[in-house]
mmCIF file of C-alpha atoms and ligand atoms in Angstrom:
data_model
loop_
_atom_site.group_PDB
_atom_site.id
_atom_site.type_symbol
_atom_site.label_atom_id
_atom_site.label_comp_id
_atom_site.label_asym_id
_atom_site.label_seq_id
_atom_site.Cartn_x
_atom_site.Cartn_y
_atom_site.Cartn_z
ATOM 1 C CA MET V 877 -7.988 1.047 -22.130
ATOM 2 C CA SER V 878 -5.352 3.581 -20.498
ATOM 3 C CA ILE V 879 -4.652 3.273 -17.034
ATOM 4 C CA LEU V 880 -2.903 5.989 -14.985
ATOM 5 C CA VAL V 881 -1.285 4.984 -11.894
ATOM 6 C CA THR V 882 -0.038 7.749 -9.495
ATOM 7 C CA GLY V 883 2.862 6.567 -7.133
ATOM 8 C CA GLY V 884 3.646 3.574 -10.023
ATOM 9 C CA ALA V 885 7.278 3.448 -8.959
ATOM 10 C CA GLY V 886 6.890 2.956 -5.320
ATOM 11 C CA TYR V 887 6.355 -0.638 -3.255
ATOM 12 C CA ILE V 888 2.594 -1.349 -3.993
ATOM 13 C CA GLY V 889 2.362 0.497 -7.077
ATOM 14 C CA SER V 890 5.010 -0.928 -8.560
ATOM 15 C CA HIS V 891 3.595 -4.531 -8.133
ATOM 16 C CA THR V 892 0.394 -3.502 -9.155
ATOM 17 C CA CYS V 893 1.441 -2.274 -12.817
ATOM 18 C CA ILE V 894 3.464 -5.460 -13.135
ATOM 19 C CA GLU V 895 -0.295 -7.094 -12.980
ATOM 20 C CA LEU V 896 -2.066 -4.288 -14.851
ATOM 21 C CA LEU V 897 0.130 -4.958 -17.887
ATOM 22 C CA ASN V 898 -0.153 -9.334 -17.340
ATOM 23 C CA ALA V 899 -3.993 -8.205 -17.785
ATOM 24 C CA GLY V 900 -3.636 -6.369 -20.885
ATOM 25 C CA TYR V 901 -4.254 -2.720 -19.729
ATOM 26 C CA GLU V 902 -2.342 0.265 -20.954
ATOM 27 C CA ILE V 903 -0.590 2.306 -18.670
ATOM 28 C CA VAL V 904 0.230 5.402 -17.787
ATOM 29 C CA VAL V 905 2.803 6.248 -14.530
ATOM 30 C CA VAL V 906 3.061 9.399 -12.553
ATOM 31 C CA ASP V 907 5.795 9.867 -9.549
ATOM 32 C CA ASN V 908 7.913 12.221 -8.295
ATOM 33 C CA PHE V 909 10.412 9.851 -7.215
ATOM 34 C CA TYR V 910 10.198 11.168 -3.516
ATOM 35 C CA ASN V 911 10.143 7.755 -2.308
ATOM 36 C CA SER V 912 10.995 5.235 -5.031
ATOM 37 C CA LYS V 913 13.978 5.224 -7.651
ATOM 38 C CA ARG V 914 13.667 5.290 -11.438
ATOM 39 C CA GLU V 915 15.004 1.630 -12.025
ATOM 40 C CA SER V 916 11.800 0.257 -10.230
ATOM 41 C CA LEU V 917 10.245 1.333 -13.664
ATOM 42 C CA ASN V 918 12.820 -0.262 -15.775
ATOM 43 C CA ARG V 919 12.262 -3.408 -14.000
ATOM 44 C CA ILE V 920 8.607 -3.474 -14.321
ATOM 45 C CA ALA V 921 9.065 -3.100 -17.928
ATOM 46 C CA GLU V 922 11.520 -6.057 -17.799
ATOM 47 C CA LEU V 923 9.276 -8.197 -15.980
ATOM 48 C CA SER V 924 6.033 -7.675 -17.860
ATOM 49 C CA GLY V 925 8.029 -7.302 -21.272
ATOM 50 C CA LYS V 926 5.800 -4.062 -21.875
ATOM 51 C CA GLU V 927 5.985 -0.696 -22.698
ATOM 52 C CA PHE V 928 4.334 2.040 -20.623
ATOM 53 C CA THR V 929 4.769 5.554 -20.456
ATOM 54 C CA PHE V 930 6.217 7.700 -17.579
ATOM 55 C CA TYR V 931 5.958 11.066 -16.615
ATOM 56 C CA GLU V 932 7.915 12.687 -13.537
ATOM 57 C CA CYS V 933 5.126 15.081 -12.031
ATOM 58 C CA ASP V 934 4.038 15.944 -8.358
ATOM 59 C CA ILE V 935 0.240 15.268 -8.516
ATOM 60 C CA ARG V 936 -0.157 18.704 -6.791
ATOM 61 C CA ASP V 937 1.052 20.036 -10.079
ATOM 62 C CA ALA V 938 -2.219 20.947 -11.663
ATOM 63 C CA GLU V 939 -0.639 22.266 -14.580
ATOM 64 C CA GLY V 940 1.448 19.033 -15.230
ATOM 65 C CA MET V 941 -1.131 17.022 -14.495
ATOM 66 C CA ASP V 942 -4.167 18.661 -16.663
ATOM 67 C CA LYS V 943 -1.424 18.005 -19.818
ATOM 68 C CA ILE V 944 -0.932 14.381 -18.672
ATOM 69 C CA PHE V 945 -4.639 14.495 -18.953
ATOM 70 C CA LYS V 946 -4.914 16.221 -22.191
ATOM 71 C CA LYS V 947 -2.104 14.484 -23.993
ATOM 72 C CA GLU V 948 -3.228 10.421 -23.033
ATOM 73 C CA LYS V 949 -6.822 9.061 -23.138
ATOM 74 C CA ILE V 950 -6.788 8.221 -19.186
ATOM 75 C CA ASP V 951 -10.127 5.945 -18.295
ATOM 76 C CA ALA V 952 -9.244 5.552 -14.888
ATOM 77 C CA VAL V 953 -6.885 6.088 -11.943
ATOM 78 C CA ILE V 954 -5.477 4.273 -9.558
ATOM 79 C CA HIS V 955 -4.091 6.578 -6.862
ATOM 80 C CA PHE V 956 -1.095 5.230 -4.803
ATOM 81 C CA ALA V 957 0.967 8.547 -4.869
ATOM 82 C CA GLY V 958 1.272 10.032 -1.039
ATOM 83 C CA LEU V 959 3.353 9.744 2.076
ATOM 84 C CA LYS V 960 3.104 6.972 4.297
ATOM 85 C CA ALA V 961 5.232 6.870 7.551
ATOM 86 C CA VAL V 962 3.226 7.053 10.759
ATOM 87 C CA GLY V 963 6.009 8.664 12.816
ATOM 88 C CA GLU V 964 7.235 10.782 10.436
ATOM 89 C CA SER V 965 3.500 12.454 9.989
ATOM 90 C CA CYS V 966 3.502 13.209 13.790
ATOM 91 C CA GLN V 967 6.916 15.434 13.241
ATOM 92 C CA LYS V 968 5.697 16.596 9.478
ATOM 93 C CA PRO V 969 1.954 17.084 9.975
ATOM 94 C CA ILE V 970 2.061 20.143 7.223
ATOM 95 C CA GLU V 971 3.976 17.831 4.456
ATOM 96 C CA TYR V 972 1.304 15.217 5.314
ATOM 97 C CA TYR V 973 -1.910 16.954 4.727
ATOM 98 C CA ASP V 974 -0.544 18.862 2.147
ATOM 99 C CA ASN V 975 0.681 15.906 -0.125
ATOM 100 C CA ASN V 976 -1.873 13.338 0.826
ATOM 101 C CA ILE V 977 -5.147 15.701 0.937
ATOM 102 C CA GLY V 978 -3.972 18.615 -1.489
ATOM 103 C CA GLY V 979 -2.567 15.705 -3.947
ATOM 104 C CA THR V 980 -5.889 13.998 -3.742
ATOM 105 C CA LEU V 981 -7.843 17.050 -4.282
ATOM 106 C CA THR V 982 -5.442 18.534 -7.023
ATOM 107 C CA LEU V 983 -5.845 14.984 -8.820
ATOM 108 C CA CYS V 984 -9.700 14.825 -8.335
ATOM 109 C CA ASP V 985 -10.029 18.268 -9.708
ATOM 110 C CA VAL V 986 -7.710 17.364 -12.852
ATOM 111 C CA MET V 987 -9.936 14.551 -13.470
ATOM 112 C CA ARG V 988 -12.909 15.911 -13.486
ATOM 113 C CA ASN V 989 -11.834 18.787 -15.641
ATOM 114 C CA ASN V 990 -11.060 15.920 -17.824
ATOM 115 C CA GLY V 991 -14.376 13.856 -17.721
ATOM 116 C CA CYS V 992 -12.438 11.072 -15.807
ATOM 117 C CA LYS V 993 -14.325 10.009 -13.088
ATOM 118 C CA LYS V 994 -13.242 6.270 -12.034
ATOM 119 C CA ILE V 995 -10.864 6.270 -9.417
ATOM 120 C CA VAL V 996 -9.595 3.043 -7.151
ATOM 121 C CA PHE V 997 -7.642 4.859 -3.647
ATOM 122 C CA SER V 998 -5.374 3.297 -1.124
ATOM 123 C CA SER V 999 -6.752 3.428 2.012
ATOM 124 C CA SER V 1000 -5.578 1.489 5.058
ATOM 125 C CA ALA V 1001 -6.715 -0.312 8.303
ATOM 126 C CA THR V 1002 -5.626 2.459 10.019
ATOM 127 C CA VAL V 1003 -9.169 4.338 9.243
ATOM 128 C CA TYR V 1004 -10.503 1.970 11.936
ATOM 129 C CA GLY V 1005 -9.120 3.239 14.323
ATOM 130 C CA SER V 1006 -8.322 1.537 17.973
ATOM 131 C CA ASN V 1007 -11.763 0.999 19.032
ATOM 132 C CA ASN V 1008 -13.117 -1.786 17.111
ATOM 133 C CA VAL V 1009 -12.336 -5.491 17.888
ATOM 134 C CA SER V 1010 -10.822 -7.396 14.873
ATOM 135 C CA PRO V 1011 -11.885 -9.101 12.436
ATOM 136 C CA LEU V 1012 -12.401 -5.770 11.137
ATOM 137 C CA LYS V 1013 -15.451 -5.321 8.833
ATOM 138 C CA GLU V 1014 -16.360 -2.561 5.976
ATOM 139 C CA THR V 1015 -19.166 -1.808 7.996
ATOM 140 C CA MET V 1016 -17.549 -0.913 11.320
ATOM 141 C CA GLN V 1017 -17.178 2.849 12.413
ATOM 142 C CA THR V 1018 -14.222 4.663 10.933
ATOM 143 C CA GLY V 1019 -12.251 7.305 12.538
ATOM 144 C CA GLY V 1020 -10.734 8.111 15.732
ATOM 145 C CA THR V 1021 -7.368 7.590 13.924
ATOM 146 C CA THR V 1022 -4.071 8.686 16.332
ATOM 147 C CA ASN V 1023 -1.663 10.152 14.040
ATOM 148 C CA PRO V 1024 -1.646 12.900 10.870
ATOM 149 C CA TYR V 1025 -0.993 9.975 8.266
ATOM 150 C CA GLY V 1026 -4.103 7.771 9.729
ATOM 151 C CA THR V 1027 -6.241 11.008 9.592
ATOM 152 C CA THR V 1028 -5.238 11.972 5.786
ATOM 153 C CA LYS V 1029 -6.327 8.261 4.557
ATOM 154 C CA TYR V 1030 -9.587 9.014 6.887
ATOM 155 C CA MET V 1031 -10.219 12.365 5.589
ATOM 156 C CA ILE V 1032 -9.697 11.096 1.684
ATOM 157 C CA GLU V 1033 -12.281 8.355 2.345
ATOM 158 C CA ILE V 1034 -14.451 11.250 3.312
ATOM 159 C CA ILE V 1035 -13.668 13.563 0.571
ATOM 160 C CA LEU V 1036 -14.117 10.890 -2.083
ATOM 161 C CA SER V 1037 -17.379 9.895 -0.679
ATOM 162 C CA ASP V 1038 -18.642 13.272 -1.083
ATOM 163 C CA ILE V 1039 -17.559 13.734 -4.176
ATOM 164 C CA TYR V 1040 -19.369 10.616 -5.299
ATOM 165 C CA LYS V 1041 -22.415 12.277 -3.536
ATOM 166 C CA SER V 1042 -22.196 15.465 -5.111
ATOM 167 C CA ASP V 1043 -21.954 13.612 -9.044
ATOM 168 C CA ASN V 1044 -22.527 9.865 -9.166
ATOM 169 C CA GLU V 1045 -21.254 9.760 -12.681
ATOM 170 C CA TRP V 1046 -18.511 8.878 -10.579
ATOM 171 C CA SER V 1047 -17.011 5.577 -9.554
ATOM 172 C CA ILE V 1048 -15.000 5.013 -6.501
ATOM 173 C CA CYS V 1049 -13.350 2.127 -4.905
ATOM 174 C CA LEU V 1050 -11.842 2.804 -1.494
ATOM 175 C CA LEU V 1051 -9.608 -0.281 -0.667
ATOM 176 C CA ARG V 1052 -8.380 -0.423 2.770
ATOM 177 C CA TYR V 1053 -4.957 -2.460 2.725
ATOM 178 C CA PHE V 1054 -3.858 -4.487 5.857
ATOM 179 C CA ASN V 1055 -0.425 -5.154 6.118
ATOM 180 C CA PRO V 1056 1.655 -5.394 2.819
ATOM 181 C CA ILE V 1057 4.899 -7.657 2.374
ATOM 182 C CA GLY V 1058 6.521 -9.875 0.111
ATOM 183 C CA ALA V 1059 7.803 -9.234 -2.999
ATOM 184 C CA HIS V 1060 7.613 -10.242 -6.862
ATOM 185 C CA LYS V 1061 8.782 -13.900 -7.312
ATOM 186 C CA SER V 1062 11.401 -12.758 -9.800
ATOM 187 C CA GLY V 1063 13.414 -10.535 -6.488
ATOM 188 C CA ARG V 1064 13.439 -7.863 -9.322
ATOM 189 C CA ILE V 1065 11.105 -5.658 -7.563
ATOM 190 C CA GLY V 1066 10.679 -5.118 -4.143
ATOM 191 C CA GLU V 1067 10.043 -2.688 -0.734
ATOM 192 C CA ASP V 1068 13.306 -0.333 -0.909
ATOM 193 C CA PRO V 1069 12.564 1.758 2.477
ATOM 194 C CA ASN V 1070 14.569 5.107 3.027
ATOM 195 C CA GLY V 1071 16.977 4.601 5.930
ATOM 196 C CA ILE V 1072 15.822 2.577 8.960
ATOM 197 C CA PRO V 1073 12.877 0.746 8.041
ATOM 198 C CA ASN V 1074 9.581 1.398 10.346
ATOM 199 C CA ASN V 1075 7.661 -1.527 9.058
ATOM 200 C CA LEU V 1076 8.568 -5.271 10.833
ATOM 201 C CA MET V 1077 9.521 -7.194 7.560
ATOM 202 C CA PRO V 1078 12.130 -4.791 6.120
ATOM 203 C CA PHE V 1079 13.483 -4.598 9.392
ATOM 204 C CA ILE V 1080 13.811 -8.193 9.664
ATOM 205 C CA THR V 1081 15.164 -8.819 6.395
ATOM 206 C CA GLN V 1082 17.588 -5.821 6.914
ATOM 207 C CA VAL V 1083 18.875 -7.929 10.219
ATOM 208 C CA ALA V 1084 19.375 -11.081 8.096
ATOM 209 C CA ILE V 1085 21.241 -9.585 5.929
ATOM 210 C CA GLY V 1086 23.560 -7.925 8.240
ATOM 211 C CA LYS V 1087 22.633 -4.393 7.789
ATOM 212 C CA ARG V 1088 21.219 -3.753 11.266
ATOM 213 C CA GLU V 1089 22.115 -6.053 14.390
ATOM 214 C CA CYS V 1090 19.128 -6.671 16.245
ATOM 215 C CA LEU V 1091 15.028 -6.720 15.796
ATOM 216 C CA SER V 1092 13.444 -4.781 18.345
ATOM 217 C CA VAL V 1093 9.904 -6.242 18.962
ATOM 218 C CA PHE V 1094 8.069 -3.650 20.241
ATOM 219 C CA GLY V 1095 6.446 -5.111 23.543
ATOM 220 C CA ASN V 1096 5.408 -8.551 24.317
ATOM 221 C CA ASP V 1097 2.652 -7.721 27.161
ATOM 222 C CA TYR V 1098 -0.435 -7.610 24.608
ATOM 223 C CA ASP V 1099 -3.224 -9.388 25.308
ATOM 224 C CA THR V 1100 -2.254 -11.721 22.323
ATOM 225 C CA PRO V 1101 -1.090 -15.206 22.102
ATOM 226 C CA ASP V 1102 2.398 -14.553 22.958
ATOM 227 C CA GLY V 1103 2.072 -11.482 23.989
ATOM 228 C CA THR V 1104 3.661 -9.549 20.549
ATOM 229 C CA GLY V 1105 1.375 -7.676 18.238
ATOM 230 C CA VAL V 1106 -0.921 -9.213 16.161
ATOM 231 C CA ARG V 1107 -1.398 -8.118 11.997
ATOM 232 C CA ASP V 1108 -2.868 -9.373 9.043
ATOM 233 C CA TYR V 1109 0.077 -9.405 6.650
ATOM 234 C CA ILE V 1110 -0.458 -9.743 2.800
ATOM 235 C CA HIS V 1111 1.173 -10.694 -0.219
ATOM 236 C CA VAL V 1112 2.231 -7.534 -2.180
ATOM 237 C CA VAL V 1113 1.056 -9.868 -5.323
ATOM 238 C CA ASP V 1114 -2.178 -10.761 -3.645
ATOM 239 C CA LEU V 1115 -2.881 -6.916 -2.827
ATOM 240 C CA ALA V 1116 -1.934 -6.261 -6.602
ATOM 241 C CA LEU V 1117 -4.427 -8.622 -7.784
ATOM 242 C CA GLY V 1118 -6.935 -6.813 -5.558
ATOM 243 C CA HIS V 1119 -6.457 -3.672 -7.460
ATOM 244 C CA VAL V 1120 -7.354 -5.074 -10.830
ATOM 245 C CA LYS V 1121 -10.630 -6.661 -9.628
ATOM 246 C CA ALA V 1122 -11.244 -3.410 -8.041
ATOM 247 C CA LEU V 1123 -10.308 -1.821 -11.324
ATOM 248 C CA GLY V 1124 -12.601 -3.854 -13.330
ATOM 249 C CA ARG V 1125 -15.444 -3.067 -11.068
ATOM 250 C CA ALA V 1126 -14.748 0.785 -10.896
ATOM 251 C CA LEU V 1127 -14.924 0.510 -14.778
ATOM 252 C CA SER V 1128 -18.107 -1.478 -15.078
ATOM 253 C CA GLY V 1129 -20.512 0.831 -13.197
ATOM 254 C CA ASN V 1130 -20.914 3.903 -10.986
ATOM 255 C CA THR V 1131 -20.811 3.075 -7.603
ATOM 256 C CA LEU V 1132 -18.772 3.937 -4.159
ATOM 257 C CA ASP V 1133 -17.506 0.564 -2.791
ATOM 258 C CA VAL V 1134 -15.245 -0.168 0.246
ATOM 259 C CA TYR V 1135 -13.144 -3.001 0.424
ATOM 260 C CA ASN V 1136 -10.820 -4.483 3.273
ATOM 261 C CA LEU V 1137 -7.904 -6.098 1.388
ATOM 262 C CA GLY V 1138 -6.582 -8.629 4.089
ATOM 263 C CA THR V 1139 -6.183 -12.655 4.719
ATOM 264 C CA GLY V 1140 -8.073 -12.605 7.474
ATOM 265 C CA THR V 1141 -5.594 -14.284 9.344
ATOM 266 C CA GLY V 1142 -3.084 -12.671 12.319
ATOM 267 C CA TYR V 1143 0.253 -13.458 12.847
ATOM 268 C CA SER V 1144 1.849 -12.215 16.057
ATOM 269 C CA VAL V 1145 5.251 -10.730 15.509
ATOM 270 C CA LEU V 1146 6.948 -13.776 16.827
ATOM 271 C CA ASP V 1147 5.246 -15.796 14.340
ATOM 272 C CA VAL V 1148 6.666 -13.790 11.602
ATOM 273 C CA VAL V 1149 10.220 -14.064 12.813
ATOM 274 C CA ASN V 1150 9.779 -17.613 13.277
ATOM 275 C CA ALA V 1151 8.359 -18.346 9.851
ATOM 276 C CA PHE V 1152 11.188 -16.034 8.262
ATOM 277 C CA GLU V 1153 13.547 -18.023 9.670
ATOM 278 C CA LYS V 1154 12.257 -21.152 8.394
ATOM 279 C CA ALA V 1155 11.849 -19.767 4.939
ATOM 280 C CA SER V 1156 15.359 -18.068 4.804
ATOM 281 C CA GLY V 1157 17.561 -20.449 7.087
ATOM 282 C CA VAL V 1158 18.644 -16.927 8.149
ATOM 283 C CA LYS V 1159 18.549 -16.479 12.178
ATOM 284 C CA VAL V 1160 16.932 -13.441 13.309
ATOM 285 C CA ASN V 1161 18.377 -11.782 16.295
ATOM 286 C CA TYR V 1162 15.778 -10.034 18.596
ATOM 287 C CA LYS V 1163 14.824 -8.079 21.522
ATOM 288 C CA ILE V 1164 12.143 -7.670 23.384
ATOM 289 C CA VAL V 1165 11.728 -3.865 24.052
ATOM 290 C CA ASP V 1166 8.986 -1.426 25.378
ATOM 291 C CA ARG V 1167 5.596 -0.952 23.111
ATOM 292 C CA ARG V 1168 5.819 1.465 20.257
ATOM 293 C CA PRO V 1169 3.334 4.349 21.238
ATOM 294 C CA GLY V 1170 0.372 4.299 19.025
ATOM 295 C CA ASP V 1171 0.195 0.281 18.568
ATOM 296 C CA ILE V 1172 -2.514 -1.841 19.222
ATOM 297 C CA ALA V 1173 -2.574 -5.338 20.230
ATOM 298 C CA THR V 1174 -4.262 -6.777 16.957
ATOM 299 C CA CYS V 1175 -5.499 -5.782 13.796
ATOM 300 C CA TYR V 1176 -6.775 -8.062 11.330
ATOM 301 C CA SER V 1177 -9.419 -8.194 8.293
ATOM 302 C CA ASP V 1178 -12.640 -9.724 7.544
ATOM 303 C CA PRO V 1179 -12.150 -10.173 4.119
ATOM 304 C CA THR V 1180 -15.341 -11.595 2.732
ATOM 305 C CA LYS V 1181 -16.855 -8.696 1.071
ATOM 306 C CA ALA V 1182 -13.884 -8.606 -1.640
ATOM 307 C CA PHE V 1183 -14.685 -12.363 -2.183
ATOM 308 C CA GLU V 1184 -18.251 -11.946 -2.603
ATOM 309 C CA GLU V 1185 -18.141 -8.545 -4.786
ATOM 310 C CA LEU V 1186 -14.960 -8.395 -6.443
ATOM 311 C CA GLY V 1187 -13.875 -12.264 -6.325
ATOM 312 C CA TRP V 1188 -10.939 -11.875 -4.853
ATOM 313 C CA LYS V 1189 -9.239 -13.425 -2.126
ATOM 314 C CA ALA V 1190 -5.330 -13.579 -1.024
ATOM 315 C CA GLU V 1191 -3.681 -16.858 -2.150
ATOM 316 C CA ARG V 1192 0.087 -16.549 -0.898
ATOM 317 C CA GLY V 1193 0.527 -17.522 2.765
ATOM 318 C CA ILE V 1194 3.093 -16.212 5.276
ATOM 319 C CA GLU V 1195 5.780 -18.869 4.119
ATOM 320 C CA GLU V 1196 6.046 -17.287 0.501
ATOM 321 C CA MET V 1197 5.492 -13.806 2.023
ATOM 322 C CA CYS V 1198 9.085 -14.593 4.002
ATOM 323 C CA GLU V 1199 10.629 -16.365 0.761
ATOM 324 C CA ASP V 1200 9.714 -13.339 -1.444
ATOM 325 C CA SER V 1201 10.460 -10.915 1.066
ATOM 326 C CA TRP V 1202 14.075 -12.596 1.767
ATOM 327 C CA ARG V 1203 14.443 -13.266 -2.247
ATOM 328 C CA TRP V 1204 14.372 -9.694 -2.708
ATOM 329 C CA GLN V 1205 16.461 -8.472 -0.068
ATOM 330 C CA SER V 1206 19.098 -11.155 -0.587
ATOM 331 C CA GLN V 1207 19.398 -10.168 -4.351
ATOM 332 C CA ASN V 1208 19.492 -6.682 -3.740
ATOM 333 C CA PRO V 1209 21.003 -5.690 -0.319
ATOM 334 C CA ASN V 1210 21.319 -1.993 -1.055
ATOM 335 C CA GLY V 1211 17.734 -1.898 -2.610
ATOM 336 C CA TYR V 1212 17.636 -0.470 -6.345
HETATM 337 P P1 NAD M 2081 5.843 4.123 -1.658
HETATM 338 O O1 NAD M 2081 6.310 5.258 -0.653
HETATM 339 O O2 NAD M 2081 6.472 3.132 -1.955
HETATM 340 O O3 NAD M 2081 4.877 4.365 -2.627
HETATM 341 C C1 NAD M 2081 4.457 6.072 -3.151
HETATM 342 C C2 NAD M 2081 5.006 6.411 -4.420
HETATM 343 O O4 NAD M 2081 4.153 7.858 -4.381
HETATM 344 C C3 NAD M 2081 6.192 6.958 -4.273
HETATM 345 O O5 NAD M 2081 6.997 6.302 -5.701
HETATM 346 C C4 NAD M 2081 6.296 8.349 -4.316
HETATM 347 O O6 NAD M 2081 7.568 8.615 -4.742
HETATM 348 C C5 NAD M 2081 5.286 8.446 -4.992
HETATM 349 N N1 NAD M 2081 4.880 10.025 -4.047
HETATM 350 C C6 NAD M 2081 4.663 10.545 -3.270
HETATM 351 N N2 NAD M 2081 4.162 11.872 -3.373
HETATM 352 C C7 NAD M 2081 4.023 12.016 -4.502
HETATM 353 C C8 NAD M 2081 3.548 13.212 -5.345
HETATM 354 N N3 NAD M 2081 3.129 14.125 -4.600
HETATM 355 N N4 NAD M 2081 3.194 13.231 -6.610
HETATM 356 C C9 NAD M 2081 4.067 12.149 -7.578
HETATM 357 N N5 NAD M 2081 4.174 11.039 -6.457
HETATM 358 C C10 NAD M 2081 4.205 10.906 -5.374
HETATM 359 O O7 NAD M 2081 4.375 3.592 -0.939
HETATM 360 P P2 NAD M 2081 3.653 2.219 -0.776
HETATM 361 O O8 NAD M 2081 3.615 1.195 0.428
HETATM 362 O O9 NAD M 2081 3.785 1.758 -2.088
HETATM 363 O O10 NAD M 2081 2.038 2.683 -0.488
HETATM 364 C C11 NAD M 2081 1.144 3.054 -1.841
HETATM 365 C C12 NAD M 2081 -0.050 3.569 -0.774
HETATM 366 O O11 NAD M 2081 -0.655 2.467 -0.267
HETATM 367 C C13 NAD M 2081 0.285 4.773 -0.156
HETATM 368 O O12 NAD M 2081 -0.931 5.814 -0.303
HETATM 369 C C14 NAD M 2081 0.378 4.131 1.352
HETATM 370 O O13 NAD M 2081 -0.112 5.324 2.214
HETATM 371 C C15 NAD M 2081 -0.803 3.388 0.844
HETATM 372 N N6 NAD M 2081 -1.019 1.935 2.135
HETATM 373 C C16 NAD M 2081 0.468 1.395 2.113
HETATM 374 C C17 NAD M 2081 0.399 0.582 3.389
HETATM 375 C C18 NAD M 2081 1.535 0.059 3.554
HETATM 376 O O14 NAD M 2081 2.038 -0.652 4.701
HETATM 377 N N7 NAD M 2081 3.102 -0.205 2.728
HETATM 378 C C19 NAD M 2081 -0.567 0.205 3.833
HETATM 379 C C20 NAD M 2081 -1.798 1.074 3.542
HETATM 380 C C21 NAD M 2081 -2.046 1.979 2.685
HETATM 381 N N1 UFG M 2082 7.016 -4.005 15.136
HETATM 382 C C1 UFG M 2082 8.177 -4.688 15.688
HETATM 383 N N2 UFG M 2082 9.260 -3.958 15.957
HETATM 384 C C2 UFG M 2082 9.587 -3.115 14.585
HETATM 385 C C3 UFG M 2082 8.636 -2.705 13.794
HETATM 386 C C4 UFG M 2082 7.251 -3.450 13.733
HETATM 387 O O1 UFG M 2082 7.987 -4.960 16.575
HETATM 388 O O2 UFG M 2082 10.825 -2.794 14.216
HETATM 389 C C5 UFG M 2082 5.661 -4.696 15.463
HETATM 390 C C6 UFG M 2082 4.446 -3.676 15.782
HETATM 391 O O3 UFG M 2082 4.743 -3.226 16.832
HETATM 392 C C7 UFG M 2082 3.435 -4.283 15.203
HETATM 393 C C8 UFG M 2082 4.123 -5.197 14.017
HETATM 394 O O4 UFG M 2082 5.504 -5.374 14.540
HETATM 395 O O5 UFG M 2082 3.101 -5.198 16.267
HETATM 396 C C9 UFG M 2082 3.619 -4.718 12.725
HETATM 397 O O6 UFG M 2082 4.095 -3.230 12.527
HETATM 398 P P1 UFG M 2082 4.535 -2.399 11.047
HETATM 399 O O7 UFG M 2082 5.054 -1.065 11.858
HETATM 400 O O8 UFG M 2082 5.123 -3.173 10.065
HETATM 401 O O9 UFG M 2082 2.622 -2.000 10.837
HETATM 402 P P2 UFG M 2082 1.992 -1.339 11.524
HETATM 403 O O10 UFG M 2082 0.440 -2.515 11.749
HETATM 404 O O11 UFG M 2082 1.879 -0.405 12.839
HETATM 405 O O12 UFG M 2082 1.466 -0.221 10.430
HETATM 406 C C10 UFG M 2082 0.963 -0.805 9.168
HETATM 407 C C11 UFG M 2082 1.290 0.492 8.221
HETATM 408 C C12 UFG M 2082 0.881 1.721 8.478
HETATM 409 C C13 UFG M 2082 -0.956 1.339 8.602
HETATM 410 C C14 UFG M 2082 -1.443 0.497 9.445
HETATM 411 C C15 UFG M 2082 -2.316 0.071 9.339
HETATM 412 O O13 UFG M 2082 2.612 0.604 8.116
HETATM 413 O O14 UFG M 2082 0.781 2.788 7.234
HETATM 414 O O15 UFG M 2082 -0.285 -0.855 9.090
HETATM 415 O O16 UFG M 2082 -2.978 -0.372 8.133
HETATM 416 F F1 UFG M 2082 -1.333 2.472 8.927
#
């Protein structure tokens, strides 16, 4: 059983590759290294003790992708490749629509032409927009996204749903991730952002290692227990294991499914800072600043559906997420 993993050199993709190899799947990875390093592939091989095939290819390159499908017998695709920075997407909407939507359309066209119609897609809690009240359930309305990145995820969900409606030989699983943090237990793979991190945990770990002076906490006047934003942080290894379950479902039938992958528990920014300090023994210098435009007060999942239908639930708590993020950062102060 051979699984194509697009964006497999990236943060979530690399952790998922390991869990797929551990589960006995053969994998073929495609990445263009736009936001990742080749070294992550060496480490996937090292940690899993298994070989796999890799192609450096842009998923928008229809000819290149077609050659890969002709050469490898691909049974299903897990599709991570895309651009993911909310702020940058507001500056570069053309690049975001081109890469995320154009890339997905090209991929699906090549898949169809080669008779491969099973796909697991990286969606995001961002598709719920800002009007729903947490805990967020899959049945809630989506849309009302506030930035081009979020809109690409929303639009791709619609595109994939339309593809399924047109031809229900497809099997499509949309996974709405909440906030992935943490790293593989070994400290050998983890999140390696370029430049100044946008997300909370890589910023915290870079302050702790001394690469940045101070964490800016974006607002403490939200309607939350301590006034700072509340999110559903999920360990990246739990997220990776969710993909293995989702893949099993996609391979076993012809369905269109959507699942939240979160823990169901919300933590505030200050909760995360405190948990990190406890796990690492390092003090994190922070200051309260203005709210970040576009942020909402609270966002956490109801993960019941993934448990009932996939038999998946997140097992790793906030302490472990912080310990593992810190092990990765402290063992790899400059990333890969
Ligand atoms: P990442 O940037 O680490 O990984 C994405 C990978 O895709 C990178 O290795 C990049 O080089 C590759 N890539 C990008 N465009 C490509 C293209 N056109 N052709 C081939 N490869 C390409 O990001 P991640 O955090 O691992 O996220 C993976 C997916 O999950 C993305 O689609 C992202 O939008 C989605 N997601 C991430 C989060 C998060 O907080 N990390 C939350 C929700 C959804
Ligand atoms: N935060 C800070 N300081 C920082 C960074 C973040 O206080 O330097 C706060 C934010 O205001 C927010 C929380 O920490 O309250 C989490 O922020 P992140 O940027 O880590 O994550 P978001 O919830 O804003 O965004 C994430 C992903 C998006 C995805 C969204 C919804 O980065 O891709 O979840 O799923 F769209």
